[in-house]
Tab-separated table of C-alpha atoms in Angstrom:
chain	number	residue	atom	x	y	z
A	1	UNK	CA	100.623	3.796	0.823
A	2	UNK	CA	97.698	5.230	-0.984
A	3	UNK	CA	96.870	8.305	-0.012
A	4	UNK	CA	93.387	9.735	-1.073
A	5	UNK	CA	92.547	13.069	-1.802
A	6	UNK	CA	90.291	15.744	-0.246
A	7	UNK	CA	87.476	15.560	-2.309
A	8	UNK	CA	87.172	12.311	-1.551
A	9	UNK	CA	86.726	12.237	1.592
A	10	UNK	CA	84.286	15.316	0.954
A	11	UNK	CA	82.460	13.403	-1.251
A	12	UNK	CA	81.391	10.650	1.298
A	13	UNK	CA	80.764	12.792	4.077
A	14	UNK	CA	76.742	11.949	3.456
A	15	UNK	CA	73.691	14.713	4.289
A	16	UNK	CA	73.485	17.467	6.628
A	17	UNK	CA	71.152	17.620	8.880
A	18	UNK	CA	69.220	20.182	7.721
A	19	UNK	CA	68.687	18.204	4.513
A	20	UNK	CA	67.933	15.208	6.557
A	21	UNK	CA	65.289	17.184	7.767
A	22	UNK	CA	63.691	18.528	4.825
A	23	UNK	CA	63.586	15.078	3.512
A	24	UNK	CA	61.495	13.385	6.451
A	25	UNK	CA	58.943	16.177	6.016
A	26	UNK	CA	58.812	15.585	2.712
A	27	UNK	CA	57.910	12.527	3.175
A	28	UNK	CA	56.074	12.599	5.789
A	29	UNK	CA	53.882	14.372	3.458
A	30	UNK	CA	53.573	12.106	1.511
A	31	UNK	CA	52.743	9.470	3.923
A	32	UNK	CA	50.444	11.689	5.234
A	33	UNK	CA	48.375	12.486	1.539
A	34	UNK	CA	48.484	8.849	1.150
A	35	UNK	CA	47.091	8.066	4.289
A	36	UNK	CA	44.306	10.364	4.095
A	37	UNK	CA	43.172	9.185	0.873
A	38	UNK	CA	42.973	6.014	2.340
A	39	UNK	CA	40.951	6.581	4.293
A	40	UNK	CA	38.679	8.534	2.487
A	41	UNK	CA	37.954	6.119	0.074
A	42	UNK	CA	37.287	3.146	2.675
A	43	UNK	CA	34.499	5.420	4.210
A	44	UNK	CA	33.256	6.106	0.833
A	45	UNK	CA	32.827	2.899	0.193
A	46	UNK	CA	31.360	1.404	3.312
A	47	UNK	CA	28.865	4.555	2.472
A	48	UNK	CA	28.264	3.143	-0.859
A	49	UNK	CA	27.797	-0.271	0.338
A	50	UNK	CA	25.171	0.533	3.685
A	51	UNK	CA	23.065	2.216	1.185
A	52	UNK	CA	23.290	-0.271	-1.470
A	53	UNK	CA	21.733	-2.039	1.787
A	54	UNK	CA	19.295	0.079	2.571
A	55	UNK	CA	18.060	0.005	-0.764
A	56	UNK	CA	17.768	-3.961	-0.804
A	57	UNK	CA	16.124	-3.722	2.232
A	58	UNK	CA	13.784	-0.556	1.209
A	59	UNK	CA	12.919	-3.214	-2.127
A	60	UNK	CA	12.527	-6.403	-0.688
A	61	UNK	CA	10.334	-4.653	2.120
A	62	UNK	CA	8.136	-3.226	-0.638
A	63	UNK	CA	7.566	-6.711	-2.071
A	64	UNK	CA	6.631	-8.297	0.904
A	65	UNK	CA	3.974	-6.467	1.855
A	66	UNK	CA	2.692	-6.176	-1.397
A	67	UNK	CA	2.596	-9.907	-2.166
A	68	UNK	CA	0.985	-10.310	1.289
A	69	UNK	CA	-1.912	-7.894	0.340
A	70	UNK	CA	-2.836	-9.594	-2.605
A	71	UNK	CA	-3.183	-12.795	-0.862
A	72	UNK	CA	-5.541	-11.553	1.346
A	73	UNK	CA	-8.069	-11.646	-1.373
A	74	UNK	CA	-7.143	-15.250	-2.538
A	75	UNK	CA	-10.584	-17.350	-2.791
A	76	UNK	CA	-10.552	-21.076	-2.855
A	77	UNK	CA	-12.855	-21.536	-6.056
A	78	UNK	CA	-13.249	-25.445	-5.403
A	79	UNK	CA	-13.765	-25.676	-1.650
A	80	UNK	CA	-15.102	-21.948	-0.804
A	81	UNK	CA	-16.026	-20.125	-3.562
A	82	UNK	CA	-18.483	-17.821	-1.485
A	83	UNK	CA	-16.671	-15.722	1.438
A	84	UNK	CA	-18.529	-16.235	4.573
A	85	UNK	CA	-20.247	-12.630	5.352
A	86	UNK	CA	-19.792	-13.268	8.621
A	87	UNK	CA	-15.889	-13.965	8.679
A	88	UNK	CA	-13.709	-11.703	10.039
A	89	UNK	CA	-12.956	-9.008	7.893
A	90	UNK	CA	-9.121	-9.651	6.124
A	91	UNK	CA	-7.688	-6.268	6.524
A	92	UNK	CA	-6.799	-5.109	9.550
A	93	UNK	CA	-4.428	-3.060	11.918
A	94	UNK	CA	-3.458	-0.054	14.516
A	95	UNK	CA	-1.866	3.015	14.101
A	96	UNK	CA	0.931	4.272	16.464
A	97	UNK	CA	1.216	0.357	17.584
A	98	UNK	CA	3.617	-2.288	18.033
A	99	UNK	CA	3.239	-5.899	19.204
A	100	UNK	CA	4.074	-8.951	20.833
A	101	UNK	CA	5.890	-11.515	19.027
A	102	UNK	CA	4.484	-14.072	20.575
A	103	UNK	CA	1.389	-12.999	21.486
A	104	UNK	CA	-1.860	-14.274	19.793
A	105	UNK	CA	-2.664	-11.937	16.376
A	106	UNK	CA	-2.940	-8.162	16.700
A	107	UNK	CA	-5.048	-8.381	20.212
A	108	UNK	CA	-3.051	-7.500	22.891
A	109	UNK	CA	-1.094	-3.914	21.104
A	110	UNK	CA	2.045	-2.274	22.573
A	111	UNK	CA	3.241	1.351	22.439
A	112	UNK	CA	4.526	1.882	19.166
A	113	UNK	CA	8.776	2.103	18.929
A	114	UNK	CA	9.849	4.056	15.940
A	115	UNK	CA	7.536	7.452	15.276
A	116	UNK	CA	4.473	6.750	15.653
A	117	UNK	CA	4.734	3.653	12.831
A	118	UNK	CA	1.996	1.290	12.341
A	119	UNK	CA	0.183	-2.246	12.062
A	120	UNK	CA	-0.643	-4.123	9.103
A	121	UNK	CA	-2.804	-7.162	10.153
A	122	UNK	CA	-3.550	-9.873	6.996
A	123	UNK	CA	-5.881	-12.472	6.899
A	124	UNK	CA	-6.263	-15.136	3.667
A	125	UNK	CA	-7.499	-18.909	3.436
A	126	UNK	CA	-5.236	-21.720	2.984
A	127	UNK	CA	-5.168	-24.592	-0.150
A	128	UNK	CA	-4.596	-27.917	-0.477
A	129	UNK	CA	-4.468	-31.080	1.851
A	130	UNK	CA	-2.760	-30.585	4.843
A	131	UNK	CA	-0.563	-30.463	6.726
A	132	UNK	CA	2.045	-28.340	4.068
A	133	UNK	CA	-1.046	-27.510	1.369
A	134	UNK	CA	0.019	-27.238	-2.347
A	135	UNK	CA	2.304	-23.983	-2.068
A	136	UNK	CA	0.277	-21.756	-3.586
A	137	UNK	CA	-0.626	-19.874	-0.441
A	138	UNK	CA	2.023	-18.562	1.306
A	139	UNK	CA	2.518	-16.660	4.679
A	140	UNK	CA	5.213	-13.403	4.970
A	141	UNK	CA	7.933	-15.392	6.449
A	142	UNK	CA	7.587	-18.195	3.066
A	143	UNK	CA	5.728	-20.589	4.931
A	144	UNK	CA	2.850	-22.663	2.929
A	145	UNK	CA	-0.775	-22.641	4.761
A	146	UNK	CA	-2.786	-25.820	3.560
A	147	UNK	CA	-7.140	-25.447	3.149
A	148	UNK	CA	-7.231	-26.588	6.633
A	149	UNK	CA	-5.844	-23.662	7.967
A	150	UNK	CA	-5.724	-19.582	8.184
A	151	UNK	CA	-3.083	-17.969	7.035
A	152	UNK	CA	-1.962	-14.328	9.276
A	153	UNK	CA	0.663	-11.904	7.579
A	154	UNK	CA	1.300	-9.475	9.786
A	155	UNK	CA	3.714	-6.208	10.087
A	156	UNK	CA	4.824	-3.694	12.300
A	157	UNK	CA	7.829	-2.458	13.770
A	158	UNK	CA	10.194	-3.452	16.558
A	159	UNK	CA	13.477	-3.531	18.332
A	160	UNK	CA	15.977	-6.054	18.474
A	161	UNK	CA	18.727	-6.711	20.883
A	162	UNK	CA	20.607	-4.380	19.325
A	163	UNK	CA	17.774	-1.628	20.107
A	164	UNK	CA	17.388	-0.957	16.358
A	165	UNK	CA	14.168	-0.375	15.066
A	166	UNK	CA	13.488	-2.980	12.452
A	167	UNK	CA	10.138	-4.162	10.470
A	168	UNK	CA	8.884	-7.526	11.413
A	169	UNK	CA	6.630	-10.024	9.769
A	170	UNK	CA	4.606	-12.044	12.202
A	171	UNK	CA	2.524	-15.510	11.135
A	172	UNK	CA	1.021	-18.117	13.351
A	173	UNK	CA	2.992	-21.381	13.124
A	174	UNK	CA	2.095	-25.125	13.729
A	175	UNK	CA	1.782	-24.376	17.661
A	176	UNK	CA	2.678	-20.985	18.092
A	177	UNK	CA	3.208	-17.237	17.162
A	178	UNK	CA	6.624	-16.740	15.262
A	179	UNK	CA	8.223	-13.263	13.655
A	180	UNK	CA	10.934	-12.638	11.093
A	181	UNK	CA	12.578	-9.534	10.768
A	182	UNK	CA	11.981	-7.896	7.028
A	183	UNK	CA	13.999	-5.035	6.878
A	184	UNK	CA	16.278	-3.574	9.618
A	185	UNK	CA	17.044	0.283	10.254
A	186	UNK	CA	13.359	1.903	10.155
A	187	UNK	CA	12.659	5.629	10.781
A	188	UNK	CA	8.826	4.786	9.982
A	189	UNK	CA	6.292	2.702	8.821
A	190	UNK	CA	2.750	4.060	7.445
A	191	UNK	CA	-0.257	2.881	6.224
A	192	UNK	CA	-3.128	4.217	4.810
A	193	UNK	CA	-6.477	2.592	3.704
A	194	UNK	CA	-8.245	3.508	0.680
A	195	UNK	CA	-11.844	3.410	1.687
A	196	UNK	CA	-14.647	2.245	-1.495
A	197	UNK	CA	-17.994	4.160	0.112
A	198	UNK	CA	-19.786	3.705	-3.501
A	199	UNK	CA	-19.019	-0.096	-4.376
A	200	UNK	CA	-17.539	0.834	-7.275
A	201	UNK	CA	-14.977	-1.139	-6.499
A	202	UNK	CA	-11.935	2.313	-6.375
A	203	UNK	CA	-10.836	3.716	-3.134
A	204	UNK	CA	-13.003	7.677	-2.623
A	205	UNK	CA	-10.573	8.854	0.695
A	206	UNK	CA	-7.843	7.058	2.328
A	207	UNK	CA	-8.110	6.933	5.952
A	208	UNK	CA	-5.649	5.177	8.846
A	209	UNK	CA	-6.356	2.655	10.881
A	210	UNK	CA	-7.666	4.752	13.847
A	211	UNK	CA	-10.275	6.263	12.115
A	212	UNK	CA	-11.747	2.753	10.220
A	213	UNK	CA	-12.561	1.634	13.588
A	214	UNK	CA	-14.132	5.011	14.481
A	215	UNK	CA	-16.531	4.722	11.161
A	216	UNK	CA	-16.894	1.357	12.896
A	217	UNK	CA	-17.529	2.321	16.577
A	218	UNK	CA	-19.914	4.845	14.827
A	219	UNK	CA	-22.645	2.042	13.046
A	220	UNK	CA	-25.797	1.924	14.517
A	221	UNK	CA	-26.200	-2.196	15.343
A	222	UNK	CA	-29.517	-3.795	15.264
A	223	UNK	CA	-30.324	-4.838	19.239
A	224	UNK	CA	-29.783	-8.467	19.826
A	225	UNK	CA	-27.508	-10.461	22.521
A	226	UNK	CA	-23.976	-10.006	21.844
A	227	UNK	CA	-23.671	-12.065	19.400
A	228	UNK	CA	-26.216	-10.951	16.881
A	229	UNK	CA	-24.435	-7.660	17.576
A	230	UNK	CA	-20.616	-9.052	17.030
A	231	UNK	CA	-22.202	-11.041	13.734
A	232	UNK	CA	-23.897	-7.948	12.321
A	233	UNK	CA	-20.694	-6.202	13.132
A	234	UNK	CA	-18.448	-8.366	10.857
A	235	UNK	CA	-20.733	-8.085	7.943
A	236	UNK	CA	-20.863	-4.061	7.857
A	237	UNK	CA	-17.486	-3.720	8.433
A	238	UNK	CA	-15.689	-0.625	7.343
A	239	UNK	CA	-12.687	-2.516	6.660
A	240	UNK	CA	-14.836	-4.778	4.686
A	241	UNK	CA	-15.599	-1.918	2.328
A	242	UNK	CA	-10.965	-1.337	1.860
A	243	UNK	CA	-9.755	-1.631	-2.036
A	244	UNK	CA	-6.311	-0.402	-1.686
A	245	UNK	CA	-3.658	-0.024	0.864
A	246	UNK	CA	-1.145	2.081	0.886
A	247	UNK	CA	2.433	1.924	2.826
A	248	UNK	CA	5.224	3.338	3.206
A	249	UNK	CA	8.514	2.842	4.923
A	250	UNK	CA	11.266	5.560	5.786
A	251	UNK	CA	14.915	3.728	6.234
A	252	UNK	CA	17.855	5.431	6.990
A	253	UNK	CA	21.197	4.640	5.857
A	254	UNK	CA	24.896	5.708	6.788
A	255	UNK	CA	25.894	9.081	8.274
A	256	UNK	CA	26.330	12.200	6.541
A	257	UNK	CA	28.889	15.489	7.219
A	258	UNK	CA	28.132	17.680	9.605
A	259	UNK	CA	26.365	20.803	7.927
A	260	UNK	CA	24.487	17.900	5.528
A	261	UNK	CA	20.665	17.616	5.648
A	262	UNK	CA	19.602	18.909	8.585
A	263	UNK	CA	16.965	20.730	7.073
A	264	UNK	CA	15.039	18.494	5.495
A	265	UNK	CA	11.571	17.480	6.252
A	266	UNK	CA	10.315	13.797	4.921
A	267	UNK	CA	6.567	13.157	3.740
A	268	UNK	CA	5.827	9.846	3.559
A	269	UNK	CA	2.733	10.322	1.510
A	270	UNK	CA	3.515	12.705	-0.101
A	271	UNK	CA	4.244	16.647	0.535
A	272	UNK	CA	0.440	17.543	0.428
A	273	UNK	CA	-0.891	15.175	2.696
A	274	UNK	CA	2.224	15.685	5.563
A	275	UNK	CA	0.885	19.257	5.440
A	276	UNK	CA	-2.890	18.568	5.984
A	277	UNK	CA	-2.353	15.419	8.145
A	278	UNK	CA	1.448	15.269	9.399
A	279	UNK	CA	0.075	16.672	12.922
A	280	UNK	CA	-2.752	13.989	13.435
A	281	UNK	CA	-1.142	11.237	12.031
A	282	UNK	CA	2.256	11.515	13.570
A	283	UNK	CA	4.973	9.160	11.613
A	284	UNK	CA	3.779	10.634	8.098
A	285	UNK	CA	5.576	13.971	8.272
A	286	UNK	CA	8.736	14.043	9.622
A	287	UNK	CA	11.945	16.482	10.620
A	288	UNK	CA	15.630	15.893	10.023
A	289	UNK	CA	16.466	17.089	13.803
A	290	UNK	CA	13.226	14.825	15.321
A	291	UNK	CA	14.587	11.717	13.334
A	292	UNK	CA	18.670	12.509	14.951
A	293	UNK	CA	17.256	12.179	18.434
A	294	UNK	CA	20.264	13.473	21.497
A	295	UNK	CA	23.330	12.813	19.618
A	296	UNK	CA	21.893	15.350	16.584
A	297	UNK	CA	23.375	13.038	13.804
A	298	UNK	CA	22.628	13.153	10.434
A	299	UNK	CA	22.079	10.330	8.103
A	300	UNK	CA	21.027	9.558	4.038
A	301	UNK	CA	17.395	8.368	4.358
A	302	UNK	CA	15.244	7.497	1.623
A	303	UNK	CA	10.968	6.708	1.188
A	304	UNK	CA	9.818	3.599	0.122
A	305	UNK	CA	6.168	3.597	-0.942
A	306	UNK	CA	3.598	1.275	-2.813
A	307	UNK	CA	-0.216	1.586	-3.690
A	308	UNK	CA	-1.589	-2.121	-4.128
A	309	UNK	CA	-5.283	-2.516	-5.011
A	310	UNK	CA	-7.001	-5.840	-3.577
A	311	UNK	CA	-8.249	-7.918	-6.098
A	312	UNK	CA	-11.878	-7.974	-6.683
A	313	UNK	CA	-13.796	-10.925	-5.320
A	314	UNK	CA	-15.098	-12.304	-8.949
A	315	UNK	CA	-18.368	-13.879	-8.327
A	316	UNK	CA	-18.005	-17.974	-8.473
A	317	UNK	CA	-18.644	-20.146	-11.639
A	318	UNK	CA	-22.478	-20.064	-13.093
A	319	UNK	CA	-24.155	-23.457	-11.770
A	320	UNK	CA	-27.158	-25.081	-13.642
A	321	UNK	CA	-29.658	-23.985	-9.617
A	322	UNK	CA	-31.050	-20.857	-10.048
A	323	UNK	CA	-29.279	-18.599	-7.804
A	324	UNK	CA	-31.045	-16.424	-5.004
A	325	UNK	CA	-31.355	-12.681	-5.999
A	326	UNK	CA	-29.240	-11.059	-3.985
A	327	UNK	CA	-30.414	-9.413	-0.323
A	328	UNK	CA	-29.445	-5.612	0.074
A	329	UNK	CA	-27.495	-4.329	2.939
A	330	UNK	CA	-28.769	-1.875	5.419
A	331	UNK	CA	-28.122	1.709	4.785
A	332	UNK	CA	-25.792	3.270	6.817
A	333	UNK	CA	-24.647	6.645	7.727
A	334	UNK	CA	-22.166	8.287	5.575
A	335	UNK	CA	-18.666	8.718	7.056
A	336	UNK	CA	-18.615	12.495	7.110
A	337	UNK	CA	-16.847	12.994	10.754
A	338	UNK	CA	-14.002	11.691	9.466
A	339	UNK	CA	-11.826	14.186	6.933
A	340	UNK	CA	-11.109	13.371	3.290
A	341	UNK	CA	-7.494	12.735	2.593
A	342	UNK	CA	-8.221	11.498	-0.902
A	343	UNK	CA	-6.693	14.657	-2.947
A	344	UNK	CA	-3.180	14.765	-0.900
A	345	UNK	CA	-3.032	10.563	0.108
A	346	UNK	CA	-2.901	10.128	-4.435
A	347	UNK	CA	-0.139	12.392	-4.229
A	348	UNK	CA	3.033	10.153	-5.909
A	349	UNK	CA	6.309	9.850	-3.189
A	350	UNK	CA	9.313	11.777	-3.284
A	351	UNK	CA	12.052	10.142	-5.373
A	352	UNK	CA	15.372	9.721	-3.317
A	353	UNK	CA	16.182	12.669	-1.297
A	354	UNK	CA	19.944	13.076	-1.687
A	355	UNK	CA	22.238	15.314	0.752
């Protein structure tokens, strides 16, 4: 019978308890490092995806708003080349308000739901034969409007089923009013109107909806029946003098680490406008702690804005008949009671604020 030497037995004794503990500790350290790297990369990827969605939503919302504003200057040259002077203004709005998705137009505003967000209402004549028109005039939801109808595109901020604020588009359907979401994660939606006071087609000052409504309230209307006064107000309203519209959206994206971006102030129409009018036009100047709420969470936020000039209403094509001389509109007192936003409102929107 063969006997093994003592050296062979010693080589098969295995690991000592100290060697085993060291090996386990090294393995756990490698495993924890790999897990931490995986979690960090997953969070970074999720933050990039959420930031990309924020950018997509902001660009889409700005483009939708710009298209709707330009549509408000549409003219059906074939059937209605001269707009009715007693027709309601094609632009209207509310300052710091929201709307019901099924209520008629903007006649019943609700309290705002997101930092003084505004309401912008645009109406336009349709084109083409009923019921579907020719596809040249579309509301903010993309539905065609025929010349037998009046199209509406109304933008406002409301909360969805998850209690998140979103920019919504309200439009008039065949039987009732409806609304669709345009952009999610909205912290503020602000609108300024460029008022043309000297009839040269260029804005002389920028006002919000509340200030334009105050100017209309100060008009001296001729005595007459309530219907006649309403018709005169529709003719002389300052809403028909709006030459440009400035909109600004503040959207939020992914959460940031604690201690980052806590002191940032978001000026939707630029720092000069915010310093001059932020105290009286709530929502145009917002500090990060105010947006974080009770939780105090800090998020990546970005301002998206655009200024859209309303196309000038050109005169109709010349005809053989001799046109009547135009009548001079009644003189109006200068709107001295409204502060001038011209200098500050022309400031460019701030670029992406990185934290």
